[in-house]
Short mmCIF file of C-alpha atoms and ligand atoms in Angstrom, two decimals:
data_model
loop_
_atom_site.label_atom_id
_atom_site.label_comp_id
_atom_site.label_asym_id
_atom_site.label_seq_id
_atom_site.Cartn_x
_atom_site.Cartn_y
_atom_site.Cartn_z
CA MET A 2 105.61 55.92 55.23
CA ILE A 3 102.92 53.38 56.01
CA LYS A 4 100.22 55.99 55.78
CA GLU A 5 101.38 57.08 52.36
CA THR A 6 101.55 53.54 51.09
CA LEU A 7 98.09 52.74 52.39
CA GLU A 8 96.72 55.87 50.73
CA LYS A 9 98.41 54.99 47.49
CA ILE A 10 96.93 51.49 47.57
CA GLU A 11 93.53 52.97 48.36
CA GLN A 12 93.82 55.36 45.43
CA ILE A 13 94.79 52.60 43.07
CA SER A 14 91.85 50.57 44.30
CA GLU A 15 89.26 53.31 43.82
CA ARG A 16 90.55 54.32 40.41
CA THR A 17 90.77 50.74 39.21
CA LEU A 18 87.38 49.63 40.43
CA SER A 19 85.66 52.56 38.76
CA ALA A 20 87.64 52.07 35.52
CA ILE A 21 86.54 48.45 35.48
CA LYS A 22 82.93 49.41 35.93
CA ASP A 23 83.15 51.92 33.07
CA SER A 24 84.84 49.62 30.60
CA THR A 25 82.70 48.46 27.72
CA ASP A 26 84.63 45.57 26.24
CA LEU A 27 86.35 42.46 27.46
CA ASP A 28 89.79 43.42 26.16
CA ALA A 29 89.69 46.70 28.04
CA VAL A 30 88.80 44.91 31.28
CA ASN A 31 91.65 42.52 30.83
CA ASP A 32 94.08 45.36 30.06
CA ILE A 33 93.15 47.04 33.34
CA ARG A 34 93.73 43.84 35.25
CA VAL A 35 97.20 43.42 33.74
CA LYS A 36 98.02 47.08 34.33
CA ILE A 37 97.26 46.74 38.04
CA LEU A 38 97.91 43.14 39.03
CA GLY A 39 100.39 42.04 36.35
CA LYS A 40 104.14 41.54 36.92
CA LYS A 41 104.76 45.15 36.03
CA GLY A 42 101.41 46.29 37.45
CA GLU A 43 100.89 49.27 39.73
CA LEU A 44 99.89 47.28 42.80
CA THR A 45 102.76 44.89 42.24
CA ALA A 46 105.14 47.85 42.10
CA VAL A 47 103.84 49.13 45.44
CA LEU A 48 104.29 45.72 47.01
CA LYS A 49 107.87 45.65 45.79
CA THR A 50 108.62 48.63 48.05
CA MET A 51 107.54 46.65 51.13
CA GLY A 52 111.16 45.75 51.78
CA LYS A 53 111.63 49.26 53.10
CA LEU A 54 108.93 48.79 55.72
CA SER A 55 109.39 47.64 59.28
CA ALA A 56 108.38 44.18 60.46
CA ASP A 57 105.06 45.37 62.04
CA GLU A 58 104.16 47.53 59.07
CA ARG A 59 104.60 44.81 56.49
CA PRO A 60 101.59 42.58 57.45
CA VAL A 61 99.32 45.65 57.51
CA ILE A 62 100.26 46.61 53.96
CA GLY A 63 100.24 42.98 52.89
CA ALA A 64 96.70 42.51 54.15
CA LYS A 65 95.53 45.71 52.47
CA ALA A 66 97.18 44.77 49.18
CA ASN A 67 95.57 41.33 49.26
CA GLU A 68 92.19 42.86 49.98
CA VAL A 69 92.56 45.20 47.00
CA ARG A 70 93.78 42.44 44.71
CA GLU A 71 90.77 40.30 45.61
CA ALA A 72 88.43 43.23 45.07
CA VAL A 73 89.96 43.99 41.66
CA GLU A 74 89.80 40.36 40.59
CA LYS A 75 86.20 40.08 41.67
CA ALA A 76 85.29 43.29 39.85
CA VAL A 77 87.07 42.07 36.72
CA SER A 78 85.24 38.76 36.62
CA GLU A 79 81.89 40.37 37.41
CA GLN A 80 82.36 42.95 34.66
CA MET A 81 83.35 40.22 32.22
CA VAL A 82 80.21 38.26 32.98
CA LYS A 83 78.14 41.40 32.53
CA LEU A 84 79.80 42.35 29.23
CA LYS A 85 79.45 38.83 27.87
CA ALA A 86 75.76 38.82 28.70
CA LEU A 87 75.34 42.21 27.07
CA ASP A 88 77.19 41.09 23.97
CA TYR A 89 75.01 37.96 23.75
CA GLU A 90 71.86 40.00 24.11
CA GLN A 91 72.93 42.36 21.35
CA ARG A 92 73.79 39.50 19.04
CA ILE A 93 70.42 37.89 19.63
CA LYS A 94 68.73 41.18 18.85
CA LYS A 95 70.72 41.63 15.65
CA GLU A 96 70.06 38.10 14.48
CA ALA A 97 66.38 38.18 15.30
CA VAL A 98 64.09 36.97 12.52
CA ASP A 99 60.70 38.47 11.94
CA VAL A 100 58.67 35.32 11.54
CA THR A 101 55.65 37.32 10.44
CA LEU A 102 57.38 38.43 7.20
CA PRO A 103 56.03 36.77 4.06
CA GLY A 104 58.23 33.87 2.84
CA LYS A 105 60.11 33.71 -0.43
CA ARG A 106 58.44 31.67 -3.12
CA PHE A 107 60.43 28.86 -4.68
CA PRO A 108 58.53 27.80 -7.77
CA LEU A 109 58.35 24.01 -8.07
CA GLY A 110 58.95 22.38 -11.42
CA LYS A 111 56.56 19.82 -12.88
CA SER A 112 57.08 16.78 -15.03
CA HIS A 113 56.64 17.35 -18.74
CA PRO A 114 53.52 15.58 -20.08
CA MET A 115 55.76 13.41 -22.27
CA SER A 116 57.73 12.35 -19.19
CA VAL A 117 54.53 11.56 -17.33
CA VAL A 118 53.32 9.32 -20.14
CA LEU A 119 56.72 7.72 -20.67
CA ASP A 120 57.09 6.95 -16.95
CA GLU A 121 53.68 5.34 -16.95
CA LEU A 122 54.47 3.36 -20.08
CA LYS A 123 57.71 2.06 -18.60
CA GLU A 124 55.90 1.09 -15.43
CA ILE A 125 53.23 -0.81 -17.35
CA PHE A 126 55.80 -2.78 -19.35
CA ARG A 127 58.05 -3.38 -16.38
CA SER A 128 55.08 -4.87 -14.55
CA MET A 129 54.64 -7.26 -17.51
CA GLY A 130 58.27 -8.38 -17.21
CA TYR A 131 59.90 -6.19 -19.83
CA THR A 132 63.30 -4.53 -19.45
CA VAL A 133 63.86 -0.93 -20.59
CA VAL A 134 66.88 -0.65 -22.90
CA GLY A 135 68.47 2.14 -24.92
CA GLY A 136 70.53 2.64 -28.04
CA PRO A 137 72.46 5.42 -29.79
CA GLU A 138 70.71 8.19 -31.72
CA ILE A 139 73.64 8.44 -34.14
CA GLU A 140 73.42 4.95 -35.55
CA GLU A 141 74.88 2.71 -38.22
CA THR A 142 72.71 2.11 -41.29
CA ARG A 143 73.07 -1.65 -40.85
CA PHE A 144 71.15 -1.42 -37.54
CA VAL A 145 68.61 1.14 -38.72
CA PHE A 146 68.02 -0.46 -42.14
CA ASP A 147 70.02 -3.40 -43.49
CA MET A 148 69.59 -5.89 -40.69
CA LEU A 149 65.95 -4.84 -40.39
CA ASN A 150 65.48 -6.28 -43.86
CA THR A 151 65.51 -2.83 -45.47
CA PRO A 152 68.25 -3.09 -48.13
CA ALA A 153 69.98 -0.32 -50.07
CA GLY A 154 67.62 1.38 -52.47
CA HIS A 155 64.59 0.89 -50.22
CA PRO A 156 62.46 4.07 -50.13
CA ALA A 157 62.65 4.22 -46.29
CA ARG A 158 66.38 5.01 -46.69
CA ASP A 159 65.72 8.01 -48.92
CA GLU A 160 67.97 10.99 -48.30
CA GLY A 161 64.93 13.19 -48.47
CA ASP A 162 63.61 11.55 -45.28
CA THR A 163 66.80 10.65 -43.44
CA PHE A 164 69.60 12.74 -41.94
CA TYR A 165 72.80 11.08 -43.20
CA VAL A 166 75.96 11.65 -41.21
CA SER A 167 77.94 9.59 -43.72
CA ASP A 168 77.13 6.79 -46.17
CA ASP A 169 76.69 4.29 -43.39
CA VAL A 170 75.82 6.44 -40.38
CA VAL A 171 72.52 8.26 -39.86
CA LEU A 172 70.50 9.95 -37.16
CA ARG A 173 68.23 6.98 -36.48
CA THR A 174 64.82 7.33 -38.09
CA GLN A 175 63.25 4.71 -35.83
CA THR A 176 63.93 3.01 -32.51
CA SER A 177 63.63 -0.33 -34.35
CA SER A 178 67.45 -0.25 -34.56
CA VAL A 179 67.50 -1.20 -30.87
CA GLN A 180 65.76 -4.48 -31.78
CA ILE A 181 68.87 -5.51 -33.70
CA ARG A 182 71.29 -4.41 -30.99
CA THR A 183 69.23 -6.26 -28.39
CA MET A 184 69.10 -9.52 -30.36
CA LEU A 185 72.83 -9.37 -31.13
CA GLU A 186 73.64 -9.00 -27.45
CA ASN A 187 71.03 -11.27 -25.87
CA LYS A 188 69.72 -14.75 -26.33
CA PRO A 189 65.94 -15.39 -26.15
CA PRO A 190 63.78 -15.13 -24.15
CA ILE A 191 63.82 -11.40 -24.85
CA ALA A 192 61.23 -8.85 -23.71
CA VAL A 193 62.34 -5.23 -24.00
CA ILE A 194 61.00 -1.80 -24.68
CA SER A 195 63.21 1.01 -25.93
CA PRO A 196 62.00 4.57 -25.78
CA GLY A 197 64.08 7.33 -27.35
CA ARG A 198 64.57 10.17 -29.81
CA VAL A 199 64.40 9.68 -33.55
CA TYR A 200 65.02 12.05 -36.46
CA ARG A 201 63.38 12.61 -39.82
CA ARG A 202 63.57 15.35 -42.41
CA ASP A 203 60.11 16.72 -41.72
CA GLU A 204 58.96 20.32 -41.60
CA VAL A 205 57.55 21.42 -38.26
CA ASP A 206 53.77 21.55 -38.15
CA ALA A 207 50.94 20.57 -35.80
CA THR A 208 51.68 16.85 -36.19
CA HIS A 209 55.34 16.73 -37.35
CA SER A 210 58.75 17.54 -35.98
CA PRO A 211 62.22 16.60 -37.28
CA VAL A 212 62.97 15.27 -33.78
CA PHE A 213 60.44 13.18 -31.97
CA TYR A 214 60.13 10.23 -29.62
CA GLN A 215 59.27 6.63 -30.28
CA CYS A 216 58.97 3.59 -28.12
CA GLU A 217 59.88 0.22 -29.52
CA ALA A 218 58.93 -3.17 -28.09
CA LEU A 219 60.39 -6.58 -28.89
CA VAL A 220 59.54 -10.03 -27.59
CA VAL A 221 61.37 -13.16 -28.80
CA ASP A 222 60.86 -16.64 -27.40
CA LYS A 223 59.64 -20.08 -28.40
CA ASN A 224 56.04 -20.20 -29.68
CA ILE A 225 55.40 -16.46 -29.80
CA THR A 226 52.48 -15.72 -32.14
CA PHE A 227 50.39 -12.84 -33.41
CA ALA A 228 47.91 -13.70 -30.63
CA ASP A 229 50.55 -12.78 -28.04
CA LEU A 230 51.01 -9.46 -29.78
CA LYS A 231 47.26 -8.79 -29.70
CA GLY A 232 46.91 -9.76 -26.06
CA THR A 233 49.90 -7.65 -25.03
CA LEU A 234 48.72 -4.57 -26.91
CA GLU A 235 45.23 -4.89 -25.51
CA ALA A 236 46.49 -5.17 -21.92
CA PHE A 237 48.82 -2.22 -22.46
CA MET A 238 46.21 0.06 -24.05
CA LYS A 239 43.63 -0.69 -21.40
CA ARG A 240 46.07 0.26 -18.67
CA LEU A 241 46.92 3.48 -20.50
CA TYR A 242 43.50 4.58 -21.73
CA GLY A 243 40.96 2.68 -19.64
CA ASP A 244 39.14 -0.64 -19.80
CA SER A 245 36.57 0.37 -22.39
CA VAL A 246 39.01 0.91 -25.29
CA ARG A 247 39.11 -1.59 -28.17
CA LEU A 248 41.81 -2.25 -30.76
CA ARG A 249 41.55 -2.72 -34.50
CA PHE A 250 44.29 -4.39 -36.55
CA ARG A 251 44.62 -3.41 -40.22
CA PRO A 252 46.98 -5.29 -42.56
CA HIS A 253 50.05 -3.25 -43.42
CA HIS A 254 53.64 -3.66 -44.57
CA PHE A 255 56.85 -3.21 -42.66
CA PRO A 256 60.05 -4.81 -43.98
CA TYR A 257 60.97 -6.25 -40.57
CA THR A 258 57.67 -7.93 -39.69
CA GLU A 259 55.50 -10.51 -41.41
CA PRO A 260 52.57 -10.30 -41.06
CA SER A 261 52.47 -6.59 -40.24
CA ALA A 262 49.63 -4.48 -38.96
CA GLU A 263 48.69 -0.94 -38.21
CA VAL A 264 46.79 -0.76 -34.98
CA ASP A 265 43.94 1.63 -34.26
CA LEU A 266 42.45 2.47 -30.91
CA SER A 267 38.72 3.06 -30.50
CA CYS A 268 38.36 6.79 -29.84
CA PHE A 269 38.38 7.10 -26.05
CA LYS A 270 36.65 10.46 -26.27
CA CYS A 271 33.51 9.45 -28.17
CA GLY A 272 33.77 5.69 -27.63
CA GLY A 273 33.76 5.11 -31.39
CA ASP A 274 30.75 7.19 -32.48
CA GLY A 275 32.90 9.82 -34.20
CA CYS A 276 33.97 13.21 -32.84
CA SER A 277 36.47 15.99 -33.47
CA MET A 278 39.22 13.99 -31.75
CA CYS A 279 38.95 11.07 -34.22
CA LYS A 280 37.79 13.29 -37.09
CA GLY A 281 34.50 11.40 -37.25
CA GLU A 282 36.24 8.05 -37.75
CA GLY A 283 35.66 6.54 -34.32
CA TRP A 284 39.25 5.18 -34.49
CA LEU A 285 42.68 6.61 -33.83
CA GLU A 286 45.77 5.21 -35.54
CA ILE A 287 48.22 4.47 -32.78
CA LEU A 288 51.08 2.14 -33.73
CA GLY A 289 52.77 -0.25 -36.12
CA ALA A 290 53.33 -3.87 -35.21
CA GLY A 291 53.92 -7.37 -36.47
CA VAL A 292 55.52 -10.76 -36.15
CA VAL A 293 59.31 -10.44 -36.44
CA HIS A 294 60.43 -11.38 -39.95
CA PRO A 295 62.41 -14.67 -39.97
CA LYS A 296 65.19 -12.94 -41.90
CA VAL A 297 65.60 -10.40 -39.10
CA LEU A 298 65.96 -13.17 -36.51
CA GLN A 299 68.46 -14.89 -38.78
CA ASN A 300 70.46 -11.66 -39.24
CA CYS A 301 70.90 -11.61 -35.47
CA GLY A 302 71.90 -15.27 -35.15
CA ILE A 303 68.56 -16.45 -33.80
CA ASP A 304 67.16 -19.59 -35.41
CA PRO A 305 63.67 -18.80 -36.80
CA ALA A 306 62.85 -22.50 -36.80
CA VAL A 307 63.10 -22.48 -33.00
CA TYR A 308 62.18 -18.93 -32.06
CA SER A 309 59.62 -16.37 -33.10
CA GLY A 310 58.76 -12.92 -31.89
CA PHE A 311 56.61 -9.85 -32.15
CA ALA A 312 57.49 -6.17 -32.26
CA PHE A 313 55.75 -2.86 -32.26
CA GLY A 314 56.65 0.78 -32.34
CA MET A 315 54.73 3.90 -31.50
CA GLY A 316 55.16 7.66 -31.48
CA LEU A 317 55.21 9.03 -27.96
CA GLU A 318 54.06 12.52 -28.94
CA ARG A 319 50.94 11.03 -30.44
CA ILE A 320 50.23 8.90 -27.36
CA THR A 321 50.73 11.96 -25.14
CA MET A 322 48.62 14.24 -27.33
CA MET A 323 45.78 11.74 -27.31
CA ARG A 324 46.06 11.24 -23.61
CA TYR A 325 45.76 14.94 -22.80
CA GLU A 326 43.78 16.03 -25.88
CA ILE A 327 46.59 18.29 -27.05
CA ASP A 328 45.96 19.33 -30.63
CA ASP A 329 49.33 20.76 -31.61
CA LEU A 330 52.62 18.88 -31.27
CA ARG A 331 54.60 22.14 -31.12
CA LEU A 332 53.16 22.84 -27.66
CA LEU A 333 55.20 19.92 -26.34
CA TYR A 334 58.47 21.59 -27.38
CA GLU A 335 57.88 25.27 -26.71
CA ASN A 336 58.27 24.88 -22.94
CA ASP A 337 55.74 27.59 -22.24
CA VAL A 338 55.15 27.29 -18.50
CA ARG A 339 51.52 28.32 -18.91
CA PHE A 340 51.07 25.15 -20.94
CA LEU A 341 53.31 22.90 -18.85
CA ARG A 342 51.67 23.91 -15.57
CA GLN A 343 48.43 22.27 -16.68
CA PHE A 344 49.76 18.74 -16.26
N1 LIG B 416 59.44 1.58 -37.03
C1 LIG B 416 58.07 1.90 -37.35
C2 LIG B 416 57.92 3.39 -37.59
O1 LIG B 416 58.85 4.11 -37.37
C3 LIG B 416 57.15 1.47 -36.26
C4 LIG B 416 57.13 -0.02 -36.15
C5 LIG B 416 56.29 -0.76 -36.91
C6 LIG B 416 57.94 -0.64 -35.27
C7 LIG B 416 56.23 -2.12 -36.81
C8 LIG B 416 57.92 -2.03 -35.16
C9 LIG B 416 57.05 -2.77 -35.95
O2 LIG B 416 58.68 -2.69 -34.33
O3 LIG B 416 57.00 -4.11 -35.82
O4 LIG B 416 56.88 3.82 -38.00
#
């Protein structure tokens, strides 16, 4: 009886140890362990028959069974360590990256030339103490025209030039409307610029577009004069185009300023001698400006006997085109990357 039992245990041991060695995954190893050492396992079953053995036989079998159990457990844990290491190695191999492969290219965007110029312009005015403000593009006629001293019947309000949404709402034709909004909402001292889109019924060509950008400026305080306007514009233009540029003021008419001027910039390409850029003139027309009309101040509840102001407005496309010597406005809106990459 004892011999048989010992043989049986030995058989189980051999078979199990070799099965463990041959197993290729962790679950299989665990299954073997349960099948042998578990509650209903083979070795356990053999041990349950020990009751039939004599008192001197029992310790012999017990010792053998313990020896086998320890051997099986050791083999199981060793095989598990081995399989885990193997699995790890394979995963590393599979996830390996060939660092010598060429990388993917992620093309970087660039700022549009108009954005570059606008950012610079904002920075210049901010550094002079101005605030950047905005206003709606769909705007009431009283802000675009009436309160800017441009009454009904004025040619600037012509339906041939203006996109009317209704009788008293238009797509703003100028950022000057923001002057009114600013003065209605703020008390002097005021120093703002307001860049933004404006709309006019123009055909598209090299210098026109029905949608374009302007930048408005307004300063209102005590004792503001035309001299302040001149000094401000000169400082601004020199920062934008270099110290050697000069300005020329020509008398003009705008309903919302008195006196009004058109301002020319000495051609920064030829220095004023005349070239293709300035069409031989030596000067480039760059903006409209003036001293805020007393009626406009009054319309906004500002006493013209106490306060005065200046204002100017310019086309941003023109400023940008001059800056980069771009000769066709359409290039700014076609978004051709071959063009945009140059800035
Ligand atoms: N609004 C004018 C235009 O669209 C530009 C302009 C001229 C703005 C004189 C002003 C100004 O503020 O004082 O051409």
